[in-house]
mmCIF file of C-alpha atoms and ligand atoms in Angstrom:
data_model
loop_
_atom_site.group_PDB
_atom_site.id
_atom_site.type_symbol
_atom_site.label_atom_id
_atom_site.label_comp_id
_atom_site.label_asym_id
_atom_site.label_seq_id
_atom_site.Cartn_x
_atom_site.Cartn_y
_atom_site.Cartn_z
ATOM 1 C CA MET V 1 0.000 0.000 0.000
ATOM 2 C CA THR V 2 1.338 3.495 -0.842
ATOM 3 C CA ARG V 3 0.801 6.162 1.816
ATOM 4 C CA ALA V 4 0.102 9.744 0.606
ATOM 5 C CA ARG V 5 1.181 13.051 2.160
ATOM 6 C CA GLU V 6 1.157 16.679 1.046
ATOM 7 C CA VAL V 7 4.879 17.223 1.691
ATOM 8 C CA ILE V 8 7.617 14.729 2.528
ATOM 9 C CA VAL V 9 10.958 16.019 3.817
ATOM 10 C CA VAL V 10 13.841 13.623 3.172
ATOM 11 C CA GLY V 11 16.258 14.042 6.096
ATOM 12 C CA GLY V 12 15.422 15.411 9.541
ATOM 13 C CA GLY V 13 18.723 17.171 10.326
ATOM 14 C CA LEU V 14 19.256 20.859 10.981
ATOM 15 C CA ILE V 15 17.891 21.875 7.595
ATOM 16 C CA GLY V 16 15.172 19.227 7.115
ATOM 17 C CA SER V 17 13.693 19.512 10.603
ATOM 18 C CA LEU V 18 13.597 23.333 10.475
ATOM 19 C CA VAL V 19 12.105 23.291 6.971
ATOM 20 C CA ALA V 20 9.454 20.803 8.139
ATOM 21 C CA PHE V 21 8.784 22.838 11.310
ATOM 22 C CA THR V 22 8.297 25.988 9.199
ATOM 23 C CA LEU V 23 6.032 24.256 6.647
ATOM 24 C CA ARG V 24 3.999 22.678 9.464
ATOM 25 C CA ARG V 25 3.513 26.065 11.177
ATOM 26 C CA ALA V 26 2.211 27.388 7.856
ATOM 27 C CA GLY V 27 -0.413 24.632 7.866
ATOM 28 C CA ALA V 28 1.094 21.993 5.580
ATOM 29 C CA ASP V 29 0.646 18.259 6.152
ATOM 30 C CA VAL V 30 4.302 17.228 6.517
ATOM 31 C CA LEU V 31 6.087 13.936 7.072
ATOM 32 C CA VAL V 32 9.822 13.706 7.791
ATOM 33 C CA LEU V 33 11.748 10.574 6.842
ATOM 34 C CA ASP V 34 15.137 10.225 8.534
ATOM 35 C CA ALA V 35 17.652 7.394 8.205
ATOM 36 C CA ASP V 36 19.515 8.278 11.433
ATOM 37 C CA ARG V 37 22.863 8.136 9.616
ATOM 38 C CA PRO V 38 26.079 7.915 11.625
ATOM 39 C CA GLY V 39 27.947 11.124 10.782
ATOM 40 C CA ALA V 40 24.851 13.352 10.530
ATOM 41 C CA ALA V 41 26.308 16.868 10.840
ATOM 42 C CA TRP V 42 23.715 18.184 13.304
ATOM 43 C CA ARG V 43 24.886 15.774 16.016
ATOM 44 C CA ALA V 44 28.469 17.090 15.763
ATOM 45 C CA ALA V 45 27.859 20.797 15.048
ATOM 46 C CA ALA V 46 29.046 23.486 17.470
ATOM 47 C CA GLY V 47 26.097 25.812 16.926
ATOM 48 C CA LEU V 48 28.044 29.044 16.438
ATOM 49 C CA LEU V 49 26.137 31.792 14.651
ATOM 50 C CA THR V 50 29.021 33.965 13.593
ATOM 51 C CA PRO V 51 29.379 35.489 10.120
ATOM 52 C CA ASP V 52 32.595 37.254 11.213
ATOM 53 C CA GLY V 53 34.045 34.229 13.046
ATOM 54 C CA GLU V 54 33.534 32.322 9.776
ATOM 55 C CA ARG V 55 35.000 35.222 7.733
ATOM 56 C CA LEU V 56 31.883 35.570 5.555
ATOM 57 C CA ARG V 57 32.214 39.342 5.014
ATOM 58 C CA GLY V 58 32.661 40.025 1.298
ATOM 59 C CA THR V 59 31.395 36.549 0.293
ATOM 60 C CA PRO V 60 28.082 35.749 -1.452
ATOM 61 C CA LEU V 61 26.854 34.195 1.835
ATOM 62 C CA HIS V 62 27.200 37.314 3.979
ATOM 63 C CA ALA V 63 23.720 38.782 3.360
ATOM 64 C CA ASP V 64 22.024 35.444 4.127
ATOM 65 C CA ALA V 65 24.216 34.965 7.199
ATOM 66 C CA LEU V 66 23.103 38.343 8.586
ATOM 67 C CA GLU V 67 19.493 37.487 7.761
ATOM 68 C CA GLY V 68 19.935 34.148 9.577
ATOM 69 C CA LEU V 69 21.180 35.994 12.683
ATOM 70 C CA ARG V 70 18.242 38.394 12.483
ATOM 71 C CA ARG V 71 15.711 35.551 12.245
ATOM 72 C CA TRP V 72 17.127 33.266 14.968
ATOM 73 C CA PRO V 73 15.587 34.898 18.081
ATOM 74 C CA ALA V 74 12.003 34.584 16.762
ATOM 75 C CA LEU V 75 12.625 31.062 15.449
ATOM 76 C CA ALA V 76 14.175 30.002 18.760
ATOM 77 C CA ALA V 77 11.153 31.358 20.639
ATOM 78 C CA ALA V 78 8.802 29.407 18.342
ATOM 79 C CA LEU V 79 10.864 26.218 18.781
ATOM 80 C CA GLU V 80 10.922 26.598 22.560
ATOM 81 C CA ARG V 81 7.117 26.534 22.686
ATOM 82 C CA SER V 82 7.706 22.764 22.354
ATOM 83 C CA GLY V 83 9.161 22.860 25.886
ATOM 84 C CA VAL V 84 12.695 22.060 24.651
ATOM 85 C CA PRO V 85 15.213 24.892 25.261
ATOM 86 C CA VAL V 86 17.566 25.527 22.324
ATOM 87 C CA HIS V 87 20.109 27.530 24.355
ATOM 88 C CA LEU V 88 20.371 30.562 22.064
ATOM 89 C CA ARG V 89 22.985 32.796 23.696
ATOM 90 C CA PRO V 90 24.495 36.105 22.608
ATOM 91 C CA GLY V 91 28.196 36.815 22.290
ATOM 92 C CA VAL V 92 31.168 35.320 20.421
ATOM 93 C CA THR V 93 34.672 36.740 20.881
ATOM 94 C CA ARG V 94 37.544 36.402 18.421
ATOM 95 C CA VAL V 95 41.241 36.687 19.100
ATOM 96 C CA GLN V 96 42.639 38.919 16.326
ATOM 97 C CA PRO V 97 45.913 38.168 14.516
ATOM 98 C CA GLY V 98 47.500 41.140 16.395
ATOM 99 C CA GLY V 99 46.345 39.746 19.756
ATOM 100 C CA GLY V 100 43.316 42.020 20.420
ATOM 101 C CA VAL V 101 39.816 40.627 20.972
ATOM 102 C CA ALA V 102 36.827 41.484 18.730
ATOM 103 C CA CYS V 103 33.116 40.819 19.118
ATOM 104 C CA THR V 104 30.384 41.524 16.549
ATOM 105 C CA PRO V 105 27.014 42.510 18.064
ATOM 106 C CA GLY V 106 24.232 40.073 17.203
ATOM 107 C CA GLU V 107 26.458 36.989 16.908
ATOM 108 C CA GLY V 108 25.830 34.081 19.272
ATOM 109 C CA SER V 109 25.435 30.344 19.597
ATOM 110 C CA LEU V 110 22.842 27.626 20.179
ATOM 111 C CA HIS V 111 22.761 23.883 20.770
ATOM 112 C CA PRO V 112 22.100 22.052 17.455
ATOM 113 C CA PRO V 113 20.891 18.714 18.894
ATOM 114 C CA SER V 114 18.328 20.616 20.997
ATOM 115 C CA VAL V 115 17.228 22.604 17.940
ATOM 116 C CA VAL V 116 16.548 19.368 16.047
ATOM 117 C CA ARG V 117 14.795 17.831 19.056
ATOM 118 C CA ALA V 118 12.593 20.918 19.521
ATOM 119 C CA ALA V 119 11.722 21.106 15.824
ATOM 120 C CA ARG V 120 10.816 17.420 15.693
ATOM 121 C CA GLN V 121 8.281 17.790 18.552
ATOM 122 C CA GLY V 122 4.875 18.017 16.935
ATOM 123 C CA LEU V 123 6.183 16.677 13.628
ATOM 124 C CA GLU V 124 5.697 13.168 12.378
ATOM 125 C CA VAL V 125 9.179 11.693 11.927
ATOM 126 C CA VAL V 126 9.534 8.144 10.620
ATOM 127 C CA ALA V 127 12.778 6.158 10.716
ATOM 128 C CA ALA V 128 13.293 5.280 7.068
ATOM 129 C CA HIS V 129 16.157 5.279 4.589
ATOM 130 C CA VAL V 130 14.968 6.907 1.366
ATOM 131 C CA GLN V 131 16.305 4.944 -1.587
ATOM 132 C CA SER V 132 14.890 6.772 -4.598
ATOM 133 C CA LEU V 133 12.589 9.572 -5.714
ATOM 134 C CA GLY V 134 10.626 9.434 -8.955
ATOM 135 C CA PRO V 135 7.669 11.095 -10.676
ATOM 136 C CA SER V 136 4.296 9.483 -10.176
ATOM 137 C CA GLY V 137 0.828 10.777 -11.149
ATOM 138 C CA GLY V 138 1.640 14.499 -10.808
ATOM 139 C CA GLY V 139 3.519 13.982 -7.535
ATOM 140 C CA VAL V 140 6.544 12.096 -6.287
ATOM 141 C CA ARG V 141 6.978 8.458 -5.309
ATOM 142 C CA VAL V 142 9.326 8.089 -2.332
ATOM 143 C CA ARG V 143 10.846 4.618 -2.157
ATOM 144 C CA THR V 144 12.277 3.626 1.250
ATOM 145 C CA ASP V 145 13.453 0.595 3.193
ATOM 146 C CA ALA V 146 10.214 0.945 5.206
ATOM 147 C CA GLY V 147 7.866 0.939 2.214
ATOM 148 C CA ASP V 148 6.748 3.521 -0.339
ATOM 149 C CA TRP V 149 5.123 6.918 0.150
ATOM 150 C CA PHE V 150 3.555 9.314 -2.313
ATOM 151 C CA ALA V 151 3.821 13.104 -1.883
ATOM 152 C CA GLY V 152 2.573 16.179 -3.701
ATOM 153 C CA GLN V 153 5.972 17.730 -2.996
ATOM 154 C CA VAL V 154 9.284 16.465 -1.655
ATOM 155 C CA VAL V 155 12.017 18.504 0.006
ATOM 156 C CA LEU V 156 15.447 16.883 -0.345
ATOM 157 C CA ALA V 157 17.415 17.724 2.829
ATOM 158 C CA ALA V 158 19.603 14.653 3.231
ATOM 159 C CA GLY V 159 22.772 16.581 4.113
ATOM 160 C CA ALA V 160 26.012 15.151 2.695
ATOM 161 C CA TRP V 161 24.042 12.165 1.339
ATOM 162 C CA SER V 162 21.902 14.381 -0.943
ATOM 163 C CA GLY V 163 24.323 13.622 -3.786
ATOM 164 C CA ALA V 164 22.685 10.186 -4.154
ATOM 165 C CA PHE V 165 19.621 12.025 -5.522
ATOM 166 C CA GLY V 166 21.242 13.806 -8.466
ATOM 167 C CA VAL V 167 22.563 17.038 -6.915
ATOM 168 C CA GLY V 168 26.184 18.115 -6.451
ATOM 169 C CA VAL V 169 26.676 17.668 -2.710
ATOM 170 C CA GLY V 170 29.391 15.683 -0.922
ATOM 171 C CA PRO V 171 30.993 15.287 2.515
ATOM 172 C CA GLN V 172 33.554 17.321 4.411
ATOM 173 C CA GLN V 173 34.315 15.598 7.686
ATOM 174 C CA GLY V 174 34.633 17.639 10.876
ATOM 175 C CA GLN V 175 35.742 16.355 14.297
ATOM 176 C CA ALA V 176 35.244 18.029 17.683
ATOM 177 C CA LEU V 177 35.581 17.189 21.377
ATOM 178 C CA LEU V 178 33.107 17.603 24.209
ATOM 179 C CA LEU V 179 35.024 17.924 27.479
ATOM 180 C CA ARG V 180 33.620 17.292 30.947
ATOM 181 C CA GLY V 181 34.966 19.076 34.016
ATOM 182 C CA ALA V 182 36.490 22.024 32.096
ATOM 183 C CA PRO V 183 35.883 25.611 33.248
ATOM 184 C CA GLY V 184 32.854 27.335 31.660
ATOM 185 C CA VAL V 185 33.681 29.850 28.912
ATOM 186 C CA GLY V 186 31.759 32.102 26.529
ATOM 187 C CA ALA V 187 31.940 31.227 22.823
ATOM 188 C CA ARG V 188 35.361 32.188 21.448
ATOM 189 C CA TYR V 189 37.547 31.798 18.355
ATOM 190 C CA GLY V 190 41.326 31.555 18.589
ATOM 191 C CA PRO V 191 43.691 32.228 15.709
ATOM 192 C CA PRO V 192 43.369 29.468 13.059
ATOM 193 C CA ALA V 193 45.956 26.658 13.090
ATOM 194 C CA ARG V 194 47.028 24.741 9.950
ATOM 195 C CA GLY V 195 44.115 26.403 8.142
ATOM 196 C CA PHE V 196 41.457 25.109 10.586
ATOM 197 C CA SER V 197 39.319 27.393 12.730
ATOM 198 C CA ARG V 198 39.810 26.779 16.454
ATOM 199 C CA TYR V 199 36.909 27.611 18.717
ATOM 200 C CA ALA V 200 35.428 26.679 22.090
ATOM 201 C CA LEU V 201 32.131 27.229 23.860
ATOM 202 C CA SER V 202 30.384 25.942 26.972
ATOM 203 C CA ARG V 203 27.181 24.067 26.152
ATOM 204 C CA PRO V 204 24.710 22.139 28.293
ATOM 205 C CA ASP V 205 26.561 18.915 27.353
ATOM 206 C CA GLY V 206 30.101 20.158 28.137
ATOM 207 C CA LEU V 207 32.897 22.328 26.781
ATOM 208 C CA TYR V 208 32.829 21.988 22.980
ATOM 209 C CA VAL V 209 36.157 22.366 21.158
ATOM 210 C CA GLY V 210 36.308 22.308 17.351
ATOM 211 C CA ALA V 211 36.989 21.579 14.620
ATOM 212 C CA THR V 212 38.961 19.686 11.986
ATOM 213 C CA SER V 213 38.144 19.543 8.302
ATOM 214 C CA ARG V 214 38.867 16.770 5.792
ATOM 215 C CA ASP V 215 37.299 15.617 2.506
ATOM 216 C CA THR V 216 36.289 12.068 3.375
ATOM 217 C CA TRP V 217 33.224 9.922 4.106
ATOM 218 C CA ALA V 218 34.935 8.442 7.195
ATOM 219 C CA THR V 219 32.842 8.759 10.360
ATOM 220 C CA THR V 220 35.192 7.244 12.943
ATOM 221 C CA PRO V 221 37.145 9.531 15.308
ATOM 222 C CA ASP V 222 40.929 9.448 14.996
ATOM 223 C CA ALA V 223 43.778 9.995 17.436
ATOM 224 C CA HIS V 224 45.483 12.625 15.263
ATOM 225 C CA ALA V 225 42.366 14.830 15.391
ATOM 226 C CA ALA V 226 42.018 14.210 19.130
ATOM 227 C CA ARG V 227 45.583 15.500 19.707
ATOM 228 C CA TRP V 228 44.967 18.584 17.545
ATOM 229 C CA LEU V 229 41.701 19.312 19.374
ATOM 230 C CA ARG V 230 43.381 18.882 22.780
ATOM 231 C CA GLY V 231 45.956 21.450 21.647
ATOM 232 C CA ALA V 232 43.171 23.812 20.582
ATOM 233 C CA ALA V 233 41.522 23.385 23.993
ATOM 234 C CA ARG V 234 44.811 24.322 25.731
ATOM 235 C CA THR V 235 45.162 27.437 23.563
ATOM 236 C CA LEU V 236 41.559 28.569 24.032
ATOM 237 C CA VAL V 237 40.716 27.690 27.631
ATOM 238 C CA ALA V 238 43.044 27.988 30.605
ATOM 239 C CA ASP V 239 42.826 24.880 32.837
ATOM 240 C CA ALA V 240 41.147 22.704 30.155
ATOM 241 C CA ASP V 241 44.029 20.197 30.338
ATOM 242 C CA GLY V 242 42.672 17.912 33.037
ATOM 243 C CA ALA V 243 39.174 17.744 31.545
ATOM 244 C CA GLU V 244 37.937 14.327 30.515
ATOM 245 C CA VAL V 245 36.584 13.622 27.005
ATOM 246 C CA ALA V 246 32.812 13.131 27.249
ATOM 247 C CA ALA V 247 32.449 12.626 23.490
ATOM 248 C CA HIS V 248 34.584 12.705 20.361
ATOM 249 C CA LEU V 249 32.167 13.911 17.686
ATOM 250 C CA VAL V 250 32.446 13.271 13.946
ATOM 251 C CA GLY V 251 30.082 14.879 11.442
ATOM 252 C CA LEU V 252 29.907 15.190 7.667
ATOM 253 C CA ARG V 253 29.321 18.765 6.544
ATOM 254 C CA PRO V 254 27.328 18.782 3.294
ATOM 255 C CA VAL V 255 29.440 20.738 0.815
ATOM 256 C CA THR V 256 29.036 21.888 -2.792
ATOM 257 C CA PRO V 257 31.807 22.570 -5.343
ATOM 258 C CA ASN V 258 31.348 26.380 -5.172
ATOM 259 C CA GLY V 259 30.667 26.502 -1.416
ATOM 260 C CA LEU V 260 27.118 27.797 -1.835
ATOM 261 C CA PRO V 261 24.017 25.928 -0.594
ATOM 262 C CA LEU V 262 21.527 24.536 -3.097
ATOM 263 C CA VAL V 263 18.043 25.838 -2.302
ATOM 264 C CA GLY V 264 15.473 25.630 -5.080
ATOM 265 C CA LEU V 265 14.037 23.314 -7.687
ATOM 266 C CA HIS V 266 15.689 19.966 -8.269
ATOM 267 C CA PRO V 267 17.431 20.113 -11.673
ATOM 268 C CA THR V 268 15.679 17.043 -13.100
ATOM 269 C CA LEU V 269 13.012 15.729 -10.695
ATOM 270 C CA PRO V 270 9.632 17.494 -10.934
ATOM 271 C CA GLY V 271 7.979 18.109 -7.555
ATOM 272 C CA VAL V 272 11.281 17.995 -5.663
ATOM 273 C CA LEU V 273 12.777 21.035 -3.916
ATOM 274 C CA VAL V 274 16.398 20.877 -2.782
ATOM 275 C CA ALA V 275 17.641 22.292 0.540
ATOM 276 C CA ALA V 276 21.189 20.985 0.884
ATOM 277 C CA GLY V 277 24.879 21.842 0.773
ATOM 278 C CA HIS V 278 25.054 24.276 3.713
ATOM 279 C CA GLY V 279 28.615 23.250 4.527
ATOM 280 C CA ARG V 280 29.927 24.885 7.705
ATOM 281 C CA HIS V 281 26.928 27.194 8.035
ATOM 282 C CA GLY V 282 23.771 25.095 8.331
ATOM 283 C CA ALA V 283 22.809 26.347 11.787
ATOM 284 C CA LEU V 284 23.401 29.960 10.797
ATOM 285 C CA LEU V 285 21.562 29.749 7.463
ATOM 286 C CA ALA V 286 18.714 27.366 8.387
ATOM 287 C CA PRO V 287 16.099 30.087 9.135
ATOM 288 C CA VAL V 288 16.714 31.699 5.724
ATOM 289 C CA THR V 289 16.581 28.363 3.891
ATOM 290 C CA ALA V 290 13.369 27.385 5.704
ATOM 291 C CA ALA V 291 11.726 30.685 4.700
ATOM 292 C CA ARG V 292 12.825 30.213 1.070
ATOM 293 C CA VAL V 293 11.497 26.667 0.895
ATOM 294 C CA LEU V 294 8.190 27.816 2.409
ATOM 295 C CA ALA V 295 7.875 30.549 -0.239
ATOM 296 C CA LEU V 296 8.579 28.062 -3.044
ATOM 297 C CA ALA V 297 6.235 25.435 -1.606
ATOM 298 C CA GLU V 298 3.427 27.995 -1.187
ATOM 299 C CA ARG V 299 3.756 28.954 -4.831
ATOM 300 C CA GLY V 300 3.185 25.259 -5.538
ATOM 301 C CA VAL V 301 6.384 25.223 -7.573
ATOM 302 C CA SER V 302 6.856 21.774 -8.930
ATOM 303 C CA ALA V 303 8.857 21.938 -12.140
HETATM 304 C C1 LIG C 1 32.202 19.561 13.509
HETATM 305 C C2 LIG C 1 31.136 20.445 12.917
HETATM 306 C C3 LIG C 1 30.911 21.711 13.439
HETATM 307 C C4 LIG C 1 29.928 22.535 12.880
HETATM 308 N N1 LIG C 1 29.686 23.747 13.457
HETATM 309 C C5 LIG C 1 28.743 24.574 12.932
HETATM 310 C C6 LIG C 1 28.484 25.832 13.508
HETATM 311 O O1 LIG C 1 29.085 26.181 14.528
HETATM 312 N N2 LIG C 1 27.570 26.653 12.931
HETATM 313 C C7 LIG C 1 26.887 26.279 11.806
HETATM 314 O O2 LIG C 1 26.085 27.068 11.302
HETATM 315 N N3 LIG C 1 27.083 25.066 11.243
HETATM 316 C C8 LIG C 1 28.004 24.215 11.779
HETATM 317 N N4 LIG C 1 28.241 22.989 11.209
HETATM 318 C C9 LIG C 1 27.560 22.666 9.949
HETATM 319 C C10 LIG C 1 26.159 22.111 10.174
HETATM 320 O O3 LIG C 1 26.203 21.028 11.071
HETATM 321 C C11 LIG C 1 25.588 21.660 8.827
HETATM 322 O O4 LIG C 1 25.664 22.699 7.882
HETATM 323 C C12 LIG C 1 24.129 21.218 8.979
HETATM 324 O O5 LIG C 1 23.999 20.216 9.960
HETATM 325 C C13 LIG C 1 23.576 20.737 7.656
HETATM 326 O O6 LIG C 1 22.248 20.335 7.887
HETATM 327 P P1 LIG C 1 21.558 19.218 6.978
HETATM 328 O O7 LIG C 1 20.208 19.006 7.538
HETATM 329 O O8 LIG C 1 21.722 19.599 5.530
HETATM 330 O O9 LIG C 1 22.479 17.926 7.170
HETATM 331 P P2 LIG C 1 22.594 16.992 8.474
HETATM 332 O O10 LIG C 1 22.564 17.809 9.695
HETATM 333 O O11 LIG C 1 23.753 16.086 8.224
HETATM 334 O O12 LIG C 1 21.257 16.129 8.436
HETATM 335 C C14 LIG C 1 20.989 15.270 7.345
HETATM 336 C C15 LIG C 1 19.959 14.251 7.809
HETATM 337 O O13 LIG C 1 19.539 13.512 6.670
HETATM 338 C C16 LIG C 1 19.392 12.151 7.047
HETATM 339 N N5 LIG C 1 19.551 11.332 5.835
HETATM 340 C C17 LIG C 1 20.649 11.201 5.063
HETATM 341 N N6 LIG C 1 20.393 10.376 4.031
HETATM 342 C C18 LIG C 1 19.098 9.981 4.144
HETATM 343 C C19 LIG C 1 18.259 9.127 3.379
HETATM 344 N N7 LIG C 1 18.678 8.523 2.246
HETATM 345 N N8 LIG C 1 16.976 8.921 3.820
HETATM 346 C C20 LIG C 1 16.518 9.535 4.946
HETATM 347 N N9 LIG C 1 17.290 10.363 5.705
HETATM 348 C C21 LIG C 1 18.562 10.587 5.294
HETATM 349 C C22 LIG C 1 20.493 11.918 8.082
HETATM 350 O O14 LIG C 1 20.169 10.816 8.936
HETATM 351 C C23 LIG C 1 20.513 13.266 8.823
HETATM 352 O O15 LIG C 1 19.717 13.265 9.995
HETATM 353 C C24 LIG C 1 29.182 22.114 11.762
HETATM 354 C C25 LIG C 1 29.383 20.822 11.250
HETATM 355 C C26 LIG C 1 30.347 19.995 11.827
HETATM 356 C C27 LIG C 1 30.541 18.607 11.271
#
């Protein structure tokens, strides 16, 4: 038997769950299918909302990054009506190359796993691995390992795995440590080392220290990254040395060849919208992407 829904979102990560939350609030009948992939980026993400920390000034992403910052407080308030706090906090400092410290008003951080948990409250989320999408009777057939669905519209938000559905997205691995027993600190960037950003922030689950960057599908933590991250912790937080590792996180950032997210019509599949390829900035850009997908879906754009 094929089950029918108005909208099916493929992937319930940072982008998919916030897109589904936004569509649902606008009255759509939405189902989220999530494969619970090891390496999902949202489980490993720091949650920094910092256009300047990420050096986005002068890039094509800067305007959207500022718009993301502007939209986060209202979105966080809406998410928290679920009863799940998302820990949106103001303030990120950056150590400058000359040694001074800078802070851009409006920047901040949140806790990505809580964001996903809050967004998923009130949504129907089914554990299913989507295998293929294809046209069917004016809509889309969604083939999964848990049976088939039929949807008027599909939103493809499968993170780094979106490339399996005919769009140019691949993985960039990032590793980070969560330390227990370290002193609490506000979100801060140190000077980059070997081309990687080094940052730390206290979160409800510990002191987060990130992050490495490597083009690979591997999702197992490695000792080399652990040593580099320990070094970053020492540089960024006095007295972090004795802290115990609560978790060594590995996530696959969904990246595109030109570094820009893909948000719009699927190039070949009618009825499918793409919301993927947000790279290092999915938490920051998610409110803007969700608003764009809502606008497209409301226009009934299908081809
Ligand atoms: C170490 C690290 C630190 C980061 N720090 C930040 C930060 O500070 N600020 C920021 O803005 N961004 C940060 N990011 C980036 C951010 O995590 C990503 O941009 C964001 O998670 C992308 O969201 P997504 O929903 O596209 O992908 P994901 O979060 O990876 O979610 C994709 C979902 O799709 C599901 N899925 C995959 N394939 C299928 C399938 N075939 N069928 C069904 N479901 C499927 C997966 O199970 C997963 O839940 C960081 C990432 C990493 C790895």
